[in-house]
CSV table of C-alpha atoms in Angstrom, one decimal:
chain,number,residue,atom,x,y,z
A,1,MET,CA,6.3,22.4,-1.1
A,2,THR,CA,5.8,18.6,-0.6
A,3,TYR,CA,5.4,17.4,-3.8
A,4,GLY,CA,7.1,20.1,-5.9
A,5,GLY,CA,10.5,18.6,-5.3
A,6,ALA,CA,9.1,15.0,-5.3
A,7,CYS,CA,7.3,15.1,-8.6
A,8,GLN,CA,9.6,17.3,-10.9
A,9,PRO,CA,12.4,14.5,-11.2
A,10,CYS,CA,9.7,12.2,-12.5
A,11,PHE,CA,10.0,14.1,-16.1
A,12,PHE,CA,13.2,12.6,-16.6
A,13,MET,CA,12.5,9.2,-14.9
A,14,ILE,CA,10.4,7.8,-17.8
A,15,PRO,CA,12.7,5.3,-20.0
A,16,GLY,CA,12.8,6.2,-23.6
A,17,ILE,CA,12.4,10.0,-22.9
A,18,THR,CA,14.0,12.0,-25.8
A,19,HIS,CA,17.2,13.9,-25.2
A,20,ALA,CA,15.4,16.9,-26.9
A,21,LEU,CA,12.7,16.7,-24.3
A,22,VAL,CA,15.0,16.8,-21.5
A,23,ILE,CA,16.5,20.1,-22.8
A,24,GLY,CA,13.2,21.5,-23.6
A,25,MET,CA,11.9,20.9,-20.1
A,26,ALA,CA,15.3,22.1,-18.8
A,27,ARG,CA,14.7,25.3,-20.3
A,28,GLN,CA,11.5,25.8,-18.8
A,29,ALA,CA,12.5,24.9,-15.3
A,30,LEU,CA,13.1,28.7,-14.4
A,31,LYS,CA,9.8,29.4,-15.8
A,32,ILE,CA,8.2,27.0,-13.8
A,33,PHE,CA,9.8,28.3,-10.5
A,34,SER,CA,8.8,31.7,-11.3
A,35,LEU,CA,5.3,31.0,-12.3
A,36,ALA,CA,4.8,28.6,-9.3
A,37,ALA,CA,6.3,31.2,-6.8
A,38,ALA,CA,4.0,34.1,-8.3
A,39,THR,CA,1.1,31.9,-8.4
A,40,SER,CA,1.4,30.8,-5.0
A,41,GLY,CA,1.9,34.0,-3.4
A,42,VAL,CA,-1.2,35.6,-5.2
A,43,TYR,CA,-3.2,32.9,-4.0
A,44,LEU,CA,-1.7,32.7,-0.3
A,45,TYR,CA,-2.1,36.5,-0.3
A,46,GLY,CA,-5.8,36.2,-1.0
A,47,ASN,CA,-6.3,33.4,1.3
A,48,LYS,CA,-7.1,34.8,4.7
A,49,TYR,CA,-7.2,31.3,6.3
A,50,VAL,CA,-3.3,30.5,5.1
A,51,ASP,CA,-0.7,32.2,6.8
A,52,PRO,CA,2.2,33.0,4.6
A,53,ASN,CA,4.6,32.9,7.7
A,54,ASP,CA,3.7,29.4,8.3
A,55,PHE,CA,4.7,28.4,4.6
A,56,GLY,CA,8.2,27.7,5.5
A,57,ILE,CA,10.6,29.5,3.0
A,58,ILE,CA,13.3,27.2,3.8
A,59,ARG,CA,11.3,23.8,2.8
A,60,VAL,CA,10.3,25.6,-0.2
A,61,GLY,CA,13.7,26.9,-1.2
A,62,ARG,CA,15.4,23.5,-0.4
A,63,ALA,CA,13.0,21.9,-2.5
A,64,ILE,CA,13.4,24.4,-5.6
A,65,ALA,CA,17.2,24.0,-5.0
A,66,THR,CA,17.1,20.2,-5.1
A,67,THR,CA,14.8,20.4,-8.3
A,68,ALA,CA,17.0,22.6,-10.0
A,69,VAL,CA,20.2,20.8,-9.1
A,70,ILE,CA,18.6,17.7,-10.7
A,71,THR,CA,17.2,19.4,-13.6
A,72,TYR,CA,20.9,20.7,-14.5
A,73,ASP,CA,22.4,17.4,-13.8
A,74,TYR,CA,20.1,15.7,-16.4
A,75,LEU,CA,20.8,18.5,-18.9
A,76,THR,CA,24.6,18.9,-18.6
A,77,SER,CA,25.3,14.8,-18.2
A,78,LEU,CA,23.4,13.7,-21.2
A,79,ARG,CA,24.6,16.6,-23.4
A,80,GLY,CA,26.4,15.2,-26.5
A,81,VAL,CA,25.9,11.6,-25.5
A,82,PRO,CA,24.7,9.4,-28.5
A,83,HIS,CA,21.0,8.6,-27.4
A,84,GLY,CA,20.7,4.7,-27.5
A,85,SER,CA,24.1,3.8,-26.9
A,86,GLU,CA,25.6,2.0,-24.2
A,87,GLU,CA,27.2,5.0,-22.9
A,88,TYR,CA,24.1,6.6,-22.7
A,89,ASP,CA,22.2,4.1,-20.8
A,90,TYR,CA,25.3,4.2,-18.2
A,91,VAL,CA,25.1,8.1,-18.0
A,92,LYS,CA,21.4,8.0,-17.5
A,93,SER,CA,21.6,5.2,-14.6
A,94,GLN,CA,24.2,7.2,-12.8
A,95,VAL,CA,22.0,10.5,-13.2
A,96,HIS,CA,19.0,8.6,-12.2
A,97,LEU,CA,21.0,7.3,-8.8
A,98,ARG,CA,22.3,10.7,-8.1
A,99,SER,CA,19.0,12.4,-8.4
A,100,ALA,CA,17.2,9.5,-6.4
A,101,GLU,CA,19.9,10.2,-3.5
A,102,ARG,CA,19.1,13.9,-3.5
A,103,LEU,CA,15.5,13.6,-3.7
A,104,ARG,CA,15.8,11.3,-0.6
A,105,ASP,CA,17.8,13.7,1.1
A,106,LEU,CA,15.2,16.3,0.2
A,107,CYS,CA,12.5,14.2,1.7
A,108,CYS,CA,14.7,13.5,5.2
A,109,ALA,CA,15.3,17.0,5.5
A,110,ASN,CA,11.7,18.5,5.0
A,111,ARG,CA,10.3,15.2,6.8
A,112,GLY,CA,6.3,14.9,7.1
A,113,THR,CA,4.4,14.9,3.8
A,114,PHE,CA,7.8,14.8,1.8
A,115,ILE,CA,8.4,11.4,3.7
A,116,LYS,CA,5.1,10.5,2.8
A,117,VAL,CA,5.1,11.0,-0.8
A,118,GLY,CA,9.0,9.7,-1.2
A,119,GLN,CA,7.7,6.2,0.1
A,120,HIS,CA,4.6,6.3,-2.4
A,121,LEU,CA,7.4,7.0,-5.1
A,122,GLY,CA,9.5,4.1,-3.8
A,123,ALA,CA,6.6,1.8,-4.3
A,124,LEU,CA,6.0,2.7,-8.0
A,125,ASP,CA,8.0,-0.2,-9.4
A,126,TYR,CA,5.8,-0.4,-12.4
A,127,LEU,CA,6.5,3.6,-13.0
A,128,LEU,CA,9.9,4.7,-12.2
A,129,PRO,CA,13.6,3.5,-13.0
A,130,GLU,CA,14.9,0.9,-10.5
A,131,GLU,CA,17.6,3.7,-9.3
A,132,TYR,CA,14.8,5.6,-7.9
A,133,THR,CA,12.6,2.8,-6.4
A,134,TYR,CA,15.6,1.0,-4.9
A,135,THR,CA,16.8,4.6,-3.2
A,136,LEU,CA,13.5,5.6,-2.1
A,137,LYS,CA,12.4,2.4,-0.5
A,138,VAL,CA,14.8,3.2,2.6
A,139,LEU,CA,12.6,5.8,3.5
A,140,HIS,CA,10.3,3.2,5.1
A,141,SER,CA,13.0,2.7,7.6
A,142,GLN,CA,14.6,6.2,7.8
A,143,ALA,CA,11.6,8.3,8.9
A,144,PRO,CA,12.7,11.1,11.1
A,145,GLN,CA,11.6,11.2,15.1
A,146,SER,CA,10.3,13.9,16.9
A,147,SER,CA,11.9,14.9,20.4
A,148,MET,CA,10.5,13.8,23.4
A,149,GLN,CA,9.9,17.7,24.2
A,150,GLU,CA,7.4,17.5,21.0
A,151,ILE,CA,6.0,14.2,22.0
A,152,LYS,CA,5.0,15.5,25.6
A,153,GLN,CA,4.0,19.0,23.8
A,154,VAL,CA,1.1,17.1,21.6
A,155,ILE,CA,0.1,15.0,24.6
A,156,GLN,CA,-0.4,17.9,26.9
A,157,GLU,CA,-2.2,19.8,23.9
A,158,ASP,CA,-4.6,16.9,23.4
A,159,LEU,CA,-5.2,15.1,26.8
A,160,GLY,CA,-4.7,18.1,28.8
A,161,LYS,CA,-2.2,16.0,31.0
A,162,GLU,CA,1.5,15.8,31.5
A,163,ILE,CA,3.2,12.4,30.9
A,164,LYS,CA,3.8,11.8,34.2
A,165,GLU,CA,0.2,12.1,35.3
A,166,LEU,CA,-1.0,9.6,32.5
A,167,PHE,CA,1.7,6.9,32.7
A,168,VAL,CA,3.5,5.0,35.1
A,169,SER,CA,6.3,4.5,32.6
A,170,PHE,CA,6.8,6.0,29.0
A,171,GLU,CA,9.7,4.7,27.0
A,172,ASP,CA,11.7,7.5,25.3
A,173,THR,CA,12.9,5.8,22.3
A,174,PRO,CA,10.2,4.9,20.0
A,175,LEU,CA,9.2,1.6,18.9
A,176,GLY,CA,8.8,2.8,15.5
A,177,ALA,CA,8.8,6.2,13.5
A,178,ALA,CA,6.8,7.0,10.4
A,179,SER,CA,6.3,9.9,8.2
A,180,LEU,CA,3.3,11.3,9.8
A,181,ALA,CA,3.7,9.9,13.6
A,182,GLN,CA,5.8,7.6,15.7
A,183,VAL,CA,4.9,5.1,18.3
A,184,HIS,CA,5.9,4.8,22.0
A,185,LYS,CA,5.7,1.8,24.7
A,186,ALA,CA,4.1,3.0,28.0
A,187,VAL,CA,2.4,1.6,31.2
A,188,LEU,CA,-0.8,3.4,32.2
A,189,GLN,CA,-1.5,4.4,35.7
A,190,ASP,CA,-4.0,1.4,36.0
A,191,GLY,CA,-1.1,-1.0,34.9
A,192,ARG,CA,-1.9,-1.6,31.2
A,193,THR,CA,0.6,-1.7,28.8
A,194,VAL,CA,-0.1,0.1,25.8
A,195,ALA,CA,1.2,1.4,22.5
A,196,VAL,CA,0.7,5.4,22.2
A,197,LYS,CA,0.7,6.9,18.5
A,198,VAL,CA,1.6,10.2,18.7
A,199,GLN,CA,1.6,12.5,15.4
A,200,HIS,CA,4.4,14.6,14.7
A,201,PRO,CA,3.6,18.1,15.8
A,202,LYS,CA,4.0,20.3,12.6
A,203,VAL,CA,2.5,17.6,10.0
A,204,GLN,CA,-1.2,18.6,10.5
A,205,ALA,CA,-0.5,22.3,9.5
A,206,GLN,CA,2.2,21.6,7.0
A,207,SER,CA,0.1,18.9,5.0
A,208,SER,CA,-2.7,21.2,3.6
A,209,LYS,CA,0.1,23.8,2.5
A,210,ASP,CA,2.3,21.0,0.9
A,211,ILE,CA,-0.5,19.7,-1.0
A,212,LEU,CA,-1.8,23.2,-2.1
A,213,LEU,CA,1.8,24.0,-3.3
A,214,MET,CA,2.0,20.5,-5.1
A,215,GLU,CA,-1.4,21.2,-6.7
A,216,VAL,CA,-0.3,24.7,-8.0
A,217,LEU,CA,3.2,23.5,-9.4
A,218,LEU,CA,1.7,20.5,-11.3
A,219,LEU,CA,-1.3,22.8,-12.9
A,220,ILE,CA,1.6,24.9,-14.2
A,221,VAL,CA,3.3,22.0,-15.4
A,222,LYS,CA,0.6,20.6,-17.1
A,223,GLN,CA,0.2,23.6,-18.9
A,224,ILE,CA,3.8,23.4,-20.3
A,225,PHE,CA,4.0,19.6,-20.6
A,226,PRO,CA,0.4,18.4,-21.5
A,227,ASP,CA,1.8,14.8,-21.7
A,228,PHE,CA,3.0,14.6,-18.1
A,229,GLU,CA,0.0,14.5,-15.8
A,230,PHE,CA,0.5,13.8,-12.2
A,231,MET,CA,-2.8,15.4,-10.9
A,232,TRP,CA,-3.7,11.5,-10.0
A,233,LEU,CA,-0.8,12.1,-7.4
A,234,VAL,CA,-2.4,15.4,-5.9
A,235,GLU,CA,-5.9,13.9,-5.9
A,236,GLU,CA,-4.7,10.9,-4.0
A,237,ALA,CA,-2.9,13.1,-1.4
A,238,LYS,CA,-5.9,15.4,-1.1
A,239,LYS,CA,-8.0,12.2,-0.4
A,240,ASN,CA,-5.9,10.5,1.9
A,241,LEU,CA,-3.7,12.5,3.9
A,242,PRO,CA,-6.9,13.9,5.9
A,243,LEU,CA,-7.9,10.5,6.9
A,244,GLU,CA,-4.3,9.4,7.6
A,245,LEU,CA,-4.2,12.2,10.0
A,246,ASP,CA,-7.2,11.6,11.9
A,247,PHE,CA,-6.5,9.0,14.2
A,248,LEU,CA,-9.8,8.5,15.4
A,249,ASN,CA,-10.5,7.1,11.9
A,250,GLU,CA,-7.8,4.5,12.3
A,251,GLY,CA,-9.1,3.4,15.6
A,252,ARG,CA,-12.6,2.9,13.9
A,253,ASN,CA,-10.8,1.0,11.0
A,254,ALA,CA,-9.1,-1.2,13.5
A,255,GLU,CA,-12.3,-1.9,14.9
A,256,GLN,CA,-14.0,-2.4,11.6
A,257,VAL,CA,-11.6,-5.1,10.4
A,258,ALA,CA,-11.1,-6.9,13.5
A,259,HIS,CA,-14.8,-7.5,13.5
A,260,MET,CA,-15.0,-8.5,9.9
A,261,LEU,CA,-12.3,-10.9,10.2
A,262,LYS,CA,-13.2,-12.2,13.7
A,263,HIS,CA,-13.4,-15.7,12.2
A,264,PHE,CA,-9.5,-16.0,11.7
A,265,ASP,CA,-8.4,-16.9,15.1
A,266,PHE,CA,-4.7,-16.3,13.7
A,267,LEU,CA,-5.5,-12.5,13.3
A,268,LYS,CA,-4.7,-10.1,16.2
A,269,VAL,CA,-5.7,-6.6,15.8
A,270,PRO,CA,-4.7,-4.2,18.6
A,271,ARG,CA,-7.5,-3.1,20.9
A,272,ILE,CA,-8.3,0.7,21.1
A,273,PHE,CA,-8.7,2.6,24.2
A,274,TRP,CA,-11.0,5.4,23.3
A,275,GLU,CA,-11.4,7.2,26.5
A,276,LEU,CA,-7.7,8.1,25.9
A,277,SER,CA,-7.5,8.6,22.2
A,278,THR,CA,-7.9,11.8,20.3
A,279,ARG,CA,-7.2,12.9,16.5
A,280,ARG,CA,-3.5,13.0,17.3
A,281,VAL,CA,-2.7,10.6,19.9
A,282,LEU,CA,-3.9,6.8,19.8
A,283,PHE,CA,-3.7,4.5,22.6
A,284,MET,CA,-3.7,0.8,21.6
A,285,GLU,CA,-3.1,-2.7,23.2
A,286,PHE,CA,0.7,-3.2,22.9
A,287,MET,CA,1.5,-6.1,21.0
A,288,GLU,CA,4.9,-7.3,19.6
A,289,GLY,CA,6.5,-9.9,17.1
A,290,GLY,CA,8.7,-10.3,14.3
A,291,GLN,CA,8.4,-8.6,11.0
A,292,VAL,CA,6.1,-10.9,8.5
A,293,ASN,CA,9.2,-11.0,6.1
A,294,ASP,CA,12.0,-12.1,8.7
A,295,ARG,CA,12.7,-15.6,7.9
A,296,ALA,CA,15.4,-15.8,10.6
A,297,TYR,CA,12.9,-14.9,13.2
A,298,MET,CA,10.6,-17.6,11.9
A,299,GLU,CA,13.6,-20.3,12.2
A,300,ARG,CA,14.3,-19.1,15.4
A,301,ASN,CA,10.9,-19.4,17.0
A,302,GLY,CA,9.9,-22.5,15.1
A,303,ILE,CA,7.0,-20.9,12.9
A,304,ASP,CA,5.9,-22.7,9.7
A,305,VAL,CA,6.7,-20.1,7.1
A,306,ASN,CA,4.5,-21.7,4.4
A,307,GLU,CA,1.3,-21.9,6.8
A,308,LEU,CA,2.0,-18.0,7.7
A,309,SER,CA,2.1,-17.3,3.7
A,310,ARG,CA,-1.2,-19.2,3.4
A,311,ASN,CA,-2.8,-17.4,6.3
A,312,LEU,CA,-1.6,-14.2,5.1
A,313,GLY,CA,-3.3,-14.8,1.5
A,314,LYS,CA,-6.4,-15.8,3.3
A,315,LEU,CA,-6.6,-12.7,5.0
A,316,TYR,CA,-6.3,-10.4,2.0
A,317,SER,CA,-8.5,-12.8,-0.3
A,318,GLU,CA,-11.2,-12.1,2.5
A,319,MET,CA,-10.8,-8.5,2.7
A,320,ILE,CA,-10.3,-7.9,-1.0
A,321,PHE,CA,-13.1,-10.3,-2.4
A,322,VAL,CA,-15.8,-10.7,0.4
A,323,ASN,CA,-15.6,-7.6,2.2
A,324,GLY,CA,-14.3,-5.0,-0.2
A,325,PHE,CA,-12.5,-3.2,2.9
A,326,VAL,CA,-8.5,-3.5,2.1
A,327,HIS,CA,-5.7,-2.6,4.3
A,328,CYS,CA,-3.8,-0.3,2.2
A,329,ASP,CA,-0.2,-0.8,3.0
A,330,PRO,CA,0.8,-4.6,3.8
A,331,HIS,CA,4.4,-3.3,4.2
A,332,PRO,CA,6.3,-5.8,6.5
A,333,GLY,CA,6.5,-3.3,9.2
A,334,ASN,CA,2.9,-3.2,9.5
A,335,VAL,CA,2.5,-7.0,9.6
A,336,LEU,CA,4.0,-8.8,12.6
A,337,VAL,CA,4.1,-12.4,13.5
A,338,LYS,CA,4.3,-14.0,17.0
A,339,LYS,CA,4.0,-17.8,17.8
A,340,CYS,CA,1.2,-18.0,20.7
A,341,PRO,CA,2.7,-20.0,23.5
A,342,VAL,CA,-0.5,-21.9,24.3
A,343,THR,CA,-1.7,-23.1,20.8
A,344,GLY,CA,1.9,-23.1,19.3
A,345,LYS,CA,0.5,-21.6,16.1
A,346,ALA,CA,1.5,-18.2,14.6
A,347,HIS,CA,-0.6,-15.1,15.1
A,348,ILE,CA,-0.5,-12.4,12.4
A,349,ILE,CA,-0.6,-9.0,13.9
A,350,LEU,CA,-2.1,-6.3,11.6
A,351,LEU,CA,-0.8,-2.8,12.3
A,352,ASP,CA,-1.4,0.6,10.9
A,353,HIS,CA,-4.9,0.9,10.0
A,354,GLY,CA,-4.8,4.7,8.9
A,355,LEU,CA,-5.7,4.1,5.3
A,356,TYR,CA,-8.2,1.5,4.0
A,357,GLN,CA,-9.5,1.2,0.4
A,358,VAL,CA,-13.2,0.6,-0.1
A,359,LEU,CA,-13.9,-1.2,-3.1
A,360,THR,CA,-17.1,-0.7,-4.9
A,361,GLU,CA,-19.3,-3.5,-5.1
A,362,LYS,CA,-19.1,-3.6,-9.2
A,363,PHE,CA,-15.4,-3.7,-9.0
A,364,ARG,CA,-15.3,-6.2,-6.3
A,365,LEU,CA,-17.6,-8.5,-8.0
A,366,ASP,CA,-16.1,-8.2,-11.3
A,367,TYR,CA,-12.6,-8.9,-9.7
A,368,CYS,CA,-14.5,-12.0,-8.3
A,369,ARG,CA,-15.5,-13.3,-11.8
A,370,LEU,CA,-12.1,-12.3,-13.4
A,371,TRP,CA,-10.4,-14.6,-10.8
A,372,GLN,CA,-13.2,-17.4,-11.3
A,373,SER,CA,-12.4,-17.2,-15.0
A,374,LEU,CA,-8.7,-17.4,-14.7
A,375,ILE,CA,-9.0,-20.6,-12.5
A,376,LYS,CA,-11.5,-22.2,-15.0
A,377,ALA,CA,-9.4,-21.2,-17.9
A,378,ASP,CA,-12.1,-19.6,-19.5
A,379,MET,CA,-10.3,-17.1,-21.5
A,380,LYS,CA,-13.5,-15.7,-23.1
A,381,GLN,CA,-14.8,-14.6,-19.6
A,382,VAL,CA,-10.9,-13.3,-18.6
A,383,GLN,CA,-11.3,-11.0,-21.4
A,384,LYS,CA,-14.7,-9.6,-20.4
A,385,TYR,CA,-13.8,-8.9,-17.1
A,386,SER,CA,-10.1,-7.7,-17.5
A,387,GLN,CA,-11.7,-5.1,-19.9
A,388,ARG,CA,-14.1,-4.0,-17.5
A,389,LEU,CA,-11.5,-3.8,-14.7
A,390,GLY,CA,-9.0,-1.8,-17.1
A,391,ASP,CA,-6.5,-4.6,-16.8
A,392,VAL,CA,-6.1,-5.0,-20.6
A,393,GLU,CA,-5.4,-1.4,-20.7
A,394,ILE,CA,-2.4,-2.0,-18.4
A,395,ARG,CA,-1.3,-5.4,-20.0
A,396,THR,CA,-1.4,-4.6,-24.0
A,397,ASN,CA,-1.1,-0.7,-23.6
A,398,ALA,CA,1.7,0.0,-21.0
A,399,ALA,CA,4.5,-0.3,-23.6
A,400,ALA,CA,2.9,2.0,-25.9
A,401,TYR,CA,1.9,4.3,-23.2
A,402,LEU,CA,5.5,4.2,-21.6
A,403,PRO,CA,6.3,8.1,-22.6
A,404,GLN,CA,2.7,8.9,-21.5
A,405,ILE,CA,2.6,6.4,-18.7
A,406,THR,CA,0.8,9.2,-16.3
A,407,GLN,CA,-2.1,9.6,-18.6
A,408,LEU,CA,-2.6,5.7,-18.5
A,409,LEU,CA,-2.5,5.9,-14.6
A,410,ASN,CA,-5.3,8.5,-15.0
A,411,ASN,CA,-7.2,6.2,-16.8
A,412,VAL,CA,-6.6,2.9,-14.7
A,413,PRO,CA,-9.1,2.9,-11.7
A,414,ARG,CA,-7.4,3.4,-8.4
A,415,GLN,CA,-8.7,0.5,-6.9
A,416,MET,CA,-6.8,-1.7,-9.5
A,417,LEU,CA,-3.5,0.1,-8.7
A,418,LEU,CA,-4.3,-0.6,-5.4
A,419,LEU,CA,-4.7,-4.2,-5.7
A,420,LEU,CA,-1.5,-4.3,-8.1
A,421,LYS,CA,0.5,-2.5,-5.0
A,422,THR,CA,-0.9,-5.0,-2.6
A,423,ASN,CA,-0.2,-7.9,-4.9
A,424,ASP,CA,3.6,-6.7,-5.3
A,425,LEU,CA,3.8,-6.3,-1.4
A,426,LEU,CA,2.5,-9.5,-0.7
A,427,ARG,CA,4.8,-11.5,-3.4
A,428,GLY,CA,7.6,-9.6,-1.9
A,429,ILE,CA,7.0,-11.1,1.6
A,430,GLU,CA,6.7,-14.6,-0.2
A,431,SER,CA,10.1,-14.1,-1.8
A,432,ALA,CA,11.5,-13.2,1.3
A,433,LEU,CA,10.3,-15.9,3.1
A,434,HIS,CA,11.5,-18.3,0.3
A,435,THR,CA,7.8,-19.5,-0.2
A,436,ARG,CA,5.6,-19.2,-3.1
A,437,ALA,CA,1.6,-19.1,-4.3
A,438,SER,CA,0.4,-22.6,-3.7
A,439,ALA,CA,-2.7,-24.3,-5.3
A,440,SER,CA,-4.1,-23.8,-1.8
A,441,SER,CA,-3.8,-20.0,-2.3
A,442,PHE,CA,-5.5,-20.2,-5.6
A,443,LEU,CA,-8.2,-22.6,-4.0
A,444,ASN,CA,-8.8,-20.2,-1.1
A,445,MET,CA,-9.0,-17.2,-3.5
A,446,SER,CA,-11.8,-19.2,-5.3
A,447,ARG,CA,-13.5,-19.8,-2.0
A,448,CYS,CA,-13.8,-16.1,-1.2
A,449,CYS,CA,-14.9,-15.5,-4.9
A,450,ILE,CA,-17.9,-18.1,-4.7
A,451,ARG,CA,-18.9,-16.9,-1.2
A,452,ALA,CA,-19.0,-13.2,-2.5
A,453,ILE,CA,-20.8,-13.9,-5.4
A,454,SER,CA,-23.5,-16.2,-3.7
A,455,ARG,CA,-23.9,-13.4,-1.3
A,456,TYR,CA,-24.6,-11.0,-3.8
A,457,GLN,CA,-27.0,-13.1,-5.8
A,458,ARG,CA,-28.9,-13.7,-2.4
A,459,SER,CA,-29.3,-10.4,-1.7
A,460,ARG,CA,-30.8,-9.6,-5.0
A,461,THR,CA,-33.7,-11.8,-4.8
A,462,ASP,CA,-36.6,-12.2,-2.3
A,463,SER,CA,-37.6,-15.5,-3.5
A,464,LEU,CA,-36.9,-18.1,-1.0
A,465,TYR,CA,-36.6,-20.9,-3.4
A,466,ARG,CA,-34.0,-19.0,-5.5
A,467,LYS,CA,-32.2,-18.1,-2.2
A,468,ALA,CA,-32.0,-21.8,-1.6
A,469,GLN,CA,-31.1,-22.7,-5.0
A,470,ILE,CA,-28.1,-20.2,-4.8
A,471,SER,CA,-26.9,-21.6,-1.4
A,472,PHE,CA,-27.1,-25.5,-2.6
A,473,THR,CA,-25.1,-24.3,-5.4
A,474,GLU,CA,-22.5,-22.3,-3.2
A,475,ALA,CA,-22.1,-25.5,-0.9
A,476,LEU,CA,-21.6,-27.5,-3.8
A,477,SER,CA,-19.0,-25.6,-5.3
A,478,LEU,CA,-17.1,-25.2,-1.9
A,479,TRP,CA,-17.4,-29.0,-1.3
A,480,GLN,CA,-15.8,-29.6,-5.0
A,481,ILE,CA,-12.8,-27.3,-3.9
A,482,ASN,CA,-12.4,-29.2,-0.7
A,483,LEU,CA,-12.5,-32.7,-2.4
A,484,TYR,CA,-9.9,-31.3,-4.7
A,485,GLU,CA,-7.7,-29.9,-2.0
A,486,LEU,CA,-7.9,-33.2,-0.4
A,487,TYR,CA,-6.9,-35.0,-3.4
A,488,LEU,CA,-4.1,-32.8,-3.6
A,489,ARG,CA,-2.9,-33.2,0.0
A,490,LEU,CA,-2.9,-37.0,-0.6
A,491,LYS,CA,-1.1,-36.7,-3.8
A,492,GLY,CA,1.8,-35.0,-2.0
A,493,SER,CA,1.9,-37.3,1.1
A,494,GLN,CA,3.3,-40.8,1.5
A,495,LEU,CA,-0.1,-42.3,2.5
A,496,GLY,CA,-1.4,-40.6,-0.7
A,497,ASN,CA,1.4,-42.3,-2.8
A,498,TRP,CA,0.5,-45.6,-1.7
A,499,VAL,CA,-3.2,-45.3,-2.1
A,500,ILE,CA,-2.6,-44.2,-5.7
A,501,ALA,CA,-0.2,-46.8,-6.5
A,502,LEU,CA,-2.7,-49.5,-4.9
A,503,LEU,CA,-5.5,-48.4,-7.1
A,504,SER,CA,-3.3,-48.2,-10.1
A,505,TRP,CA,-2.5,-51.7,-9.5
A,506,MET,CA,-6.0,-52.9,-9.0
A,507,HIS,CA,-6.8,-51.0,-12.4
A,508,HIS,CA,-4.4,-53.0,-14.3
A,509,SER,CA,-5.0,-56.2,-12.6
A,510,LEU,CA,-8.8,-56.1,-13.3
A,511,TYR,CA,-8.2,-54.9,-16.8
């Protein structure tokens, strides 16, 4: 029941929810639990591919109990408190906090996909109250670990060999643990140092059952509360979890992004050792560094945080605007930084390639044109492409839709929500480094937009003359951006100030 316990509290998270609605939902809680249990039982009994004994009565019971306690807390704590008063806001905030902590504890206890969905909820700053997002964000650093016995079991099952046969050394303490897997440092028999990503042993079997129960529960809830639709969360989980659980897919993604962005000498993507990798065990080149949001690490190692921030912007601009192949989780734990001892420049190490969003060509080009319109301050075009991307829907209707925010999320393209999440994470990194988006950042985005649109236009014509014309226009536009960037640099330098002062003096002298 991965998402049953995780999603039920969302009914009470929406700001502006009425006390009467809370009471009405609480009165239906027992009906929901009964219907869910009955429906799930019928489904499982009739499905020969699902073993009811594997469903985990303890996990289900724990999720139902947590949901019931949260429901009761909202019902009793808010009863009799005047709606809209300061006391009501305070009490509601306290209930939010207690409920978020219970939800966090449930995720930690049930592990696996519970942790995964808790992390996702913790990233929904635009949807959930701060008490929830703040509390659930810790799940990124508090994912449970599998025991060494479990790790050995997975390696033995997938590779047919014991750890001592494969490695000279294998560190028992993982470098990091996540909701679906953990990574260990090891040395192969041939002397290569590798990072070994090993899937938690029970996640594969539990995930499909968790998603099934989530879907059943939310279908029932939708019948009772039509305004609260969370089916988009189910669809995302059904689509993405199988991809994330296939480590061979992660390896292919890593190689694809490394090839696409090979012109960035500051980007490093761990090499995959295919001869040893399986769907549950991934062998990668070992790389280490400090987290991208660790300013103290940057200062100790003499890394220019402004250059780092600019390069990170270049990286994601290229992924979004030019390639349409976007790393889904630029969480600080997945982006490391290390100073190259030879060149003295900072390398960005991109990890965790399990999930990428492939932007459609139409969406990507519309997004390019939206940015170009913003940079040119062409408000008519801004409005046009905002509407096509669903951005106007978010900006103008979010306040009105707040009680029905899930319906809004159903209508907004998933690709746009991904870009909003990615933008939030990148802005969070800039905030931690005490940097901010500069003119160079916007100019780099503009370059990517120009290149992407020009490449598309060339692909749509067979005329050599037209292709040459497009290339000339592209080169001219890029040259204008370079000239403007040079001007900005000169303007900000001492030499530039002298040149500008000299030109100003000469102008006044002549006239």
